[in-house]
CSV table of C-alpha atoms in Angstrom, one decimal:
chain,number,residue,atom,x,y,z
A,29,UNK,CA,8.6,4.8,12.4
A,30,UNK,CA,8.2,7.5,9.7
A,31,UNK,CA,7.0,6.8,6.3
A,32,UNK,CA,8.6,8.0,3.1
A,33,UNK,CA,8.4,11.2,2.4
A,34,UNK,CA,8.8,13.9,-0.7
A,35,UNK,CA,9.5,17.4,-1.6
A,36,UNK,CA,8.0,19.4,-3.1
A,37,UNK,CA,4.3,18.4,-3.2
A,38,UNK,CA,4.3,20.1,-6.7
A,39,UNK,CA,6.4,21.6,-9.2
A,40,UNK,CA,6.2,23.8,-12.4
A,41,UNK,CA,8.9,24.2,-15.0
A,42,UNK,CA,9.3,25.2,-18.4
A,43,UNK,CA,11.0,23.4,-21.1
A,44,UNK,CA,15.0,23.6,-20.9
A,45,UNK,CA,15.3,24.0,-17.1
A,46,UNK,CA,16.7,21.7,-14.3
A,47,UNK,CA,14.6,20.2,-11.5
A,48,UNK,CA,16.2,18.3,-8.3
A,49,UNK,CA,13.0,16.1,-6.3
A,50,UNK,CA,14.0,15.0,-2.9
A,51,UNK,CA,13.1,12.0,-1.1
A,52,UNK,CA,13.5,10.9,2.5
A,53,UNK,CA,13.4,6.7,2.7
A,54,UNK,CA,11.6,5.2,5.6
A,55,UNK,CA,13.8,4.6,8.8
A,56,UNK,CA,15.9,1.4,8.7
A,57,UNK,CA,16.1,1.4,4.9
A,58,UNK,CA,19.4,2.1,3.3
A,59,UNK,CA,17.8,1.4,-0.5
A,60,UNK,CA,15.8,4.2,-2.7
A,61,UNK,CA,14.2,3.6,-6.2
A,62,UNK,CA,13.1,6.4,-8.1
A,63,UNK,CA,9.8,5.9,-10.5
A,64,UNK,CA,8.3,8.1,-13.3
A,65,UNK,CA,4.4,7.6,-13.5
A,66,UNK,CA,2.6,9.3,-16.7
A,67,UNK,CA,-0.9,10.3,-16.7
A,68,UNK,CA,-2.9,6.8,-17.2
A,69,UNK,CA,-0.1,4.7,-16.9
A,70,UNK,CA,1.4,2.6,-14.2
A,71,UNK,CA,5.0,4.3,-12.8
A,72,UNK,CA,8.0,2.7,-14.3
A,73,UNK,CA,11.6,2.6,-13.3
A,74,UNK,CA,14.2,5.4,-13.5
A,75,UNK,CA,16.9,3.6,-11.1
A,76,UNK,CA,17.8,2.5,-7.7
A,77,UNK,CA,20.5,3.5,-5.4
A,78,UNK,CA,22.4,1.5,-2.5
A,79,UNK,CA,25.2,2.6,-0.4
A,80,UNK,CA,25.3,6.1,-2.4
A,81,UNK,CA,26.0,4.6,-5.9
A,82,UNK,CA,23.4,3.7,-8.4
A,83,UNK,CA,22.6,-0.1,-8.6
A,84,UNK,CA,20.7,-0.5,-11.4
A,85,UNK,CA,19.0,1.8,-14.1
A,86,UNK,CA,15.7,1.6,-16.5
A,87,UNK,CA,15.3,2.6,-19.5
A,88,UNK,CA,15.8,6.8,-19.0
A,89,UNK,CA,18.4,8.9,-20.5
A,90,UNK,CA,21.4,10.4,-18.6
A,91,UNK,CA,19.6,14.1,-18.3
A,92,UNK,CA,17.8,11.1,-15.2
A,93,UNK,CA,20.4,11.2,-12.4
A,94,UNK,CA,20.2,11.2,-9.1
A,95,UNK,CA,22.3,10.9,-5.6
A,96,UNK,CA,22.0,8.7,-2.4
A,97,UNK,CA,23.2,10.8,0.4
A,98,UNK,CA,24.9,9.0,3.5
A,99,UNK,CA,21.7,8.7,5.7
A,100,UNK,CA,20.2,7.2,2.6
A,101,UNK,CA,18.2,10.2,1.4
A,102,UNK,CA,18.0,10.7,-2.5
A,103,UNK,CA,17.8,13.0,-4.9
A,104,UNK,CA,16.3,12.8,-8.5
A,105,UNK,CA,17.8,15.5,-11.1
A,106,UNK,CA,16.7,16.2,-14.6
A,107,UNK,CA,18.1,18.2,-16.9
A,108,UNK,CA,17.1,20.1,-20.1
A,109,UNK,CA,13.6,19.4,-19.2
A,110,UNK,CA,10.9,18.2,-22.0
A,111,UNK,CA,7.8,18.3,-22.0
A,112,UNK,CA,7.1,14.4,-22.1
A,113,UNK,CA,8.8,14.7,-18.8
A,114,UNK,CA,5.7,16.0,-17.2
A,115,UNK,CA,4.7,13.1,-14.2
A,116,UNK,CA,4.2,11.8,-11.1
A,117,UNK,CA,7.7,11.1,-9.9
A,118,UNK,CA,7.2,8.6,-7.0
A,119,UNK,CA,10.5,7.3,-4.3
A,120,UNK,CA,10.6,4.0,-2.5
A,121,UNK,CA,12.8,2.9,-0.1
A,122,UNK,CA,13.3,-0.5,0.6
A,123,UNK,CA,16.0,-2.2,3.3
A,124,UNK,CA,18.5,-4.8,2.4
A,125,UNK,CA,20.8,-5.2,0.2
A,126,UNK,CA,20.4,-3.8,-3.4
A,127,UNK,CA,16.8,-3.4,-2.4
A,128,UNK,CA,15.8,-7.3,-2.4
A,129,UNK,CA,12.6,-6.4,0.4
A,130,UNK,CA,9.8,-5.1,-0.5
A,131,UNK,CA,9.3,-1.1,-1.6
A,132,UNK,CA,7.4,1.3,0.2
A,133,UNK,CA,6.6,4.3,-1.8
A,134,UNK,CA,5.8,8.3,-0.7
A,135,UNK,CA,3.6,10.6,-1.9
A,136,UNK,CA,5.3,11.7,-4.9
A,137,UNK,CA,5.9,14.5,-6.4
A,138,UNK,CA,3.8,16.9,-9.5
A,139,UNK,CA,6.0,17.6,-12.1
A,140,UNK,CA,4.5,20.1,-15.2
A,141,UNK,CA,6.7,21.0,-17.4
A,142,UNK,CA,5.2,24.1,-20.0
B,13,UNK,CA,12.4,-7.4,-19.8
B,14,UNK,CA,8.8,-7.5,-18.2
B,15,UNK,CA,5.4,-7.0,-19.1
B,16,UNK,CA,2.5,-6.5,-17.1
B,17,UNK,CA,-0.8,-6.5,-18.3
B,18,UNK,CA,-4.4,-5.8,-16.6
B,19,UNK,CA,-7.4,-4.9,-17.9
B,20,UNK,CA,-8.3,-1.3,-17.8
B,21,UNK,CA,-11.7,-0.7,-15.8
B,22,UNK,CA,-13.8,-2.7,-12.9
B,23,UNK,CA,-17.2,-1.9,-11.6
B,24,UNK,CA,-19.1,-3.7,-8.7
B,25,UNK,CA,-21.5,-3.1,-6.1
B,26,UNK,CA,-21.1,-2.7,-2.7
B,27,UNK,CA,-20.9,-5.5,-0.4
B,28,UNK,CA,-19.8,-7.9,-3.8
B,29,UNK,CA,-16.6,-9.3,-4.0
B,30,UNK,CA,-14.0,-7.9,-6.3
B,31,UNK,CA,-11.7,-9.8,-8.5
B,32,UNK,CA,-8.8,-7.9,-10.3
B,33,UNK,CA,-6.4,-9.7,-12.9
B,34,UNK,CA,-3.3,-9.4,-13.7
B,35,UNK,CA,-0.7,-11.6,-16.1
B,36,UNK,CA,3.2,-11.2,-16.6
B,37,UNK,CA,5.4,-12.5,-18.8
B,38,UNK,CA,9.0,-13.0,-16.8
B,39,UNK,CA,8.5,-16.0,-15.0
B,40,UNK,CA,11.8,-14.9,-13.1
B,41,UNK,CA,9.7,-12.8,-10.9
B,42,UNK,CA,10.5,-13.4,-7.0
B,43,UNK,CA,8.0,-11.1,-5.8
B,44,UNK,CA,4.6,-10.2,-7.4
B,45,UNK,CA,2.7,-7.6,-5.7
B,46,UNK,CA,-0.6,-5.3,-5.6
B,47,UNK,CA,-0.3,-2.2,-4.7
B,48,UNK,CA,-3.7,0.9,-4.7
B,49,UNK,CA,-3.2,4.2,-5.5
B,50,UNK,CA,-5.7,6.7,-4.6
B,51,UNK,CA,-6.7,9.8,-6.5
B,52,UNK,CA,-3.4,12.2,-6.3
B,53,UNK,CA,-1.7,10.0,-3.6
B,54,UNK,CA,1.1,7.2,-3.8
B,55,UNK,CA,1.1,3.7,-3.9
B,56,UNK,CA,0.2,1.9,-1.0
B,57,UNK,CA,1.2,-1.9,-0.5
B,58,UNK,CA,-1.4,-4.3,-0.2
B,59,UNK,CA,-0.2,-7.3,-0.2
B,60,UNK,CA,2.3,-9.5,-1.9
B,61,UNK,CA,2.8,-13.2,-2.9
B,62,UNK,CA,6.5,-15.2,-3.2
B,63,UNK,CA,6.6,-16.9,-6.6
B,64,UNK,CA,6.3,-20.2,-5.3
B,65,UNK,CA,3.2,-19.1,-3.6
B,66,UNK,CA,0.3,-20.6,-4.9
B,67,UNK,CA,-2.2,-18.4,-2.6
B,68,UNK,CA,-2.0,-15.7,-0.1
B,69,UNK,CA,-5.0,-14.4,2.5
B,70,UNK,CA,-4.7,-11.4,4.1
B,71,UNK,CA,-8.1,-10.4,6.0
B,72,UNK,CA,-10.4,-9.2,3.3
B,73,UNK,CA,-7.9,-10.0,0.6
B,74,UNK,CA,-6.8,-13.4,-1.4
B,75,UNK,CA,-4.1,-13.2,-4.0
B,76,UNK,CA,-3.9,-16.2,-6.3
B,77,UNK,CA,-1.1,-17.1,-8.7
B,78,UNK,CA,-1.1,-19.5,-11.2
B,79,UNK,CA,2.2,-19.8,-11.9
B,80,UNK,CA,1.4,-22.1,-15.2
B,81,UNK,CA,-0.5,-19.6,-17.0
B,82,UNK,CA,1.5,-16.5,-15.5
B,83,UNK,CA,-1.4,-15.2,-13.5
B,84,UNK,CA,-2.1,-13.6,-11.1
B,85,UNK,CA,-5.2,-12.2,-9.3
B,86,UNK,CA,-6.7,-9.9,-6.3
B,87,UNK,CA,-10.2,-10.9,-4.9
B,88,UNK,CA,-11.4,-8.2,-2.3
B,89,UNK,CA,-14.2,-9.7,-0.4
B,90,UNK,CA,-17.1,-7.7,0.5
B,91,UNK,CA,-16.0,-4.5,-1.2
B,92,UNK,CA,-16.7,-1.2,0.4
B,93,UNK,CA,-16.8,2.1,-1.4
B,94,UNK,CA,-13.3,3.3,0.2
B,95,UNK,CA,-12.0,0.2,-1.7
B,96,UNK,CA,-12.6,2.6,-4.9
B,97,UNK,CA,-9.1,3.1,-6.6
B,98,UNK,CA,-6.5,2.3,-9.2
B,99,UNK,CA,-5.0,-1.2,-8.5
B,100,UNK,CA,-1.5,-1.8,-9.8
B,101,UNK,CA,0.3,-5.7,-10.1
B,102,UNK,CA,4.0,-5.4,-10.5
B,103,UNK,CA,6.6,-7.7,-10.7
B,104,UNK,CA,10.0,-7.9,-8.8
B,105,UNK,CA,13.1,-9.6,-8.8
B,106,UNK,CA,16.0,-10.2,-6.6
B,107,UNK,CA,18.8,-10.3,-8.5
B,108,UNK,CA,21.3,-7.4,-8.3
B,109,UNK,CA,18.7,-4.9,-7.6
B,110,UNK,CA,15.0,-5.3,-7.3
B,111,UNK,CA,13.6,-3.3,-10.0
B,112,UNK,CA,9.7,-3.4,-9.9
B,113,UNK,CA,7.8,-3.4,-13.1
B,114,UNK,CA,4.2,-2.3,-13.1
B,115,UNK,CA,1.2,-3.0,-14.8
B,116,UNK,CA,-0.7,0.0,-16.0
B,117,UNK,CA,-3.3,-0.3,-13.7
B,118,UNK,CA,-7.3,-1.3,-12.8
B,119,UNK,CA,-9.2,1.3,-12.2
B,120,UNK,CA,-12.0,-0.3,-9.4
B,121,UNK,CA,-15.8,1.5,-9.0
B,122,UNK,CA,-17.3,0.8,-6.3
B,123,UNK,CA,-21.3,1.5,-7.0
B,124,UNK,CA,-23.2,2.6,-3.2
């Protein structure tokens, strides 16, 4: 059974651009939540997807979105990038529905924004 | 929604038990976990308790909740120095979607 995984391991971007994160979900899961984690601070919700449509969202703007593809992988886009934005963006993949079992989480990804 | 709150910093010597603690504020919880990140790695699971849990032993670890006072708490018997890390309680609930809310984290030093 393969863990979740991430790509890439780290990323650089300057102010303005658009960055897509990827994220693989554990075999047997068909739920992904994606998680922004600041320097210092514990990682806090962006959304959740299920069957390819977003079930639920956090506190983030719309420049957050993301996409469940059909063998449950995700992706995480941001747009107009800011530096605040700079993080640990972590993906957790969960199985049931809407994500009601427990998360596993990957590696995460390094996000710098200049 | 949610608060999670945990004091900042823990220091113990090896071979001494550890006791990390954690209080929330939504009682609605269903889940409360503890999860460890290492330096520049993800969050691994530890271990997690069902809300009408009162205690939870898993090998060197015993969670406790107290579900009066909203409390919750990790005790990591004989504490090794691998055991060093940021420990993280979080909240979840089942209700439409599980979002998982965080505390911000106890860093744990583990003295040789």
């Amino acid at each position: 059974e393969t863990g979740v995984t991430q790509s890439p391991t780290h990323l650089i971007k300057t102010r303005g651009q658009q960055v897509t994160l990827r994220c693989s979900s554990q075999s047997g899961h068909n739920t992904v939540s994606w998680y922004q984690q600041a320097l210092g601070q514990g990682p806090q919700f962006i959304f959740q997807y299920y069957r390819e449509e977003e079930n639920g969202r956090g506190n983030f703007p719309p420049r957050f979105s993301g996409l469940q593809f059909p063998n449950y992988s995700s992706e995480l886009n941001v747009n107009a990038l800011e530096l605040d934005d700079s993080a640990l963006y972590l993906c957790a993949s969960s199985r049931g529905e809407g994500g009601t079992d427990t998360q596993y989480f990957g590696p995460g990804t390094r996000l710098t924004v200049l | 929604g949610e608060d999670v709150e945990q004091s900042l910093f823990l220091s113990v010597r090896e071979g001494d038990s550890s006791v990390i603690n954690c209080t929330y504020t939504d009682s609605s919880s269903t889940y409360l976990y503890w999860y460890k990140q290492e330096p520049g790695a993800g969050l691994q699971l530890l271990t997690y308790i069902f809300s009408n849990m009162d205690m939870k032993q898993d090998q060197r670890l015993t969670v406790l909740l107290n579900k009066k006072d909203k409390h919750l708490s990790l005790r990591i018997a004989d504490t090794q120095t691998g055991d060093s890390a940021i420990y993280f309680c979080a909240g979840g609930d089942s209700g439409g979607y599980q979002k998982v809310t965080f505390g911000t984290g106890t860093k744990l030093q583990v003295i040789p």
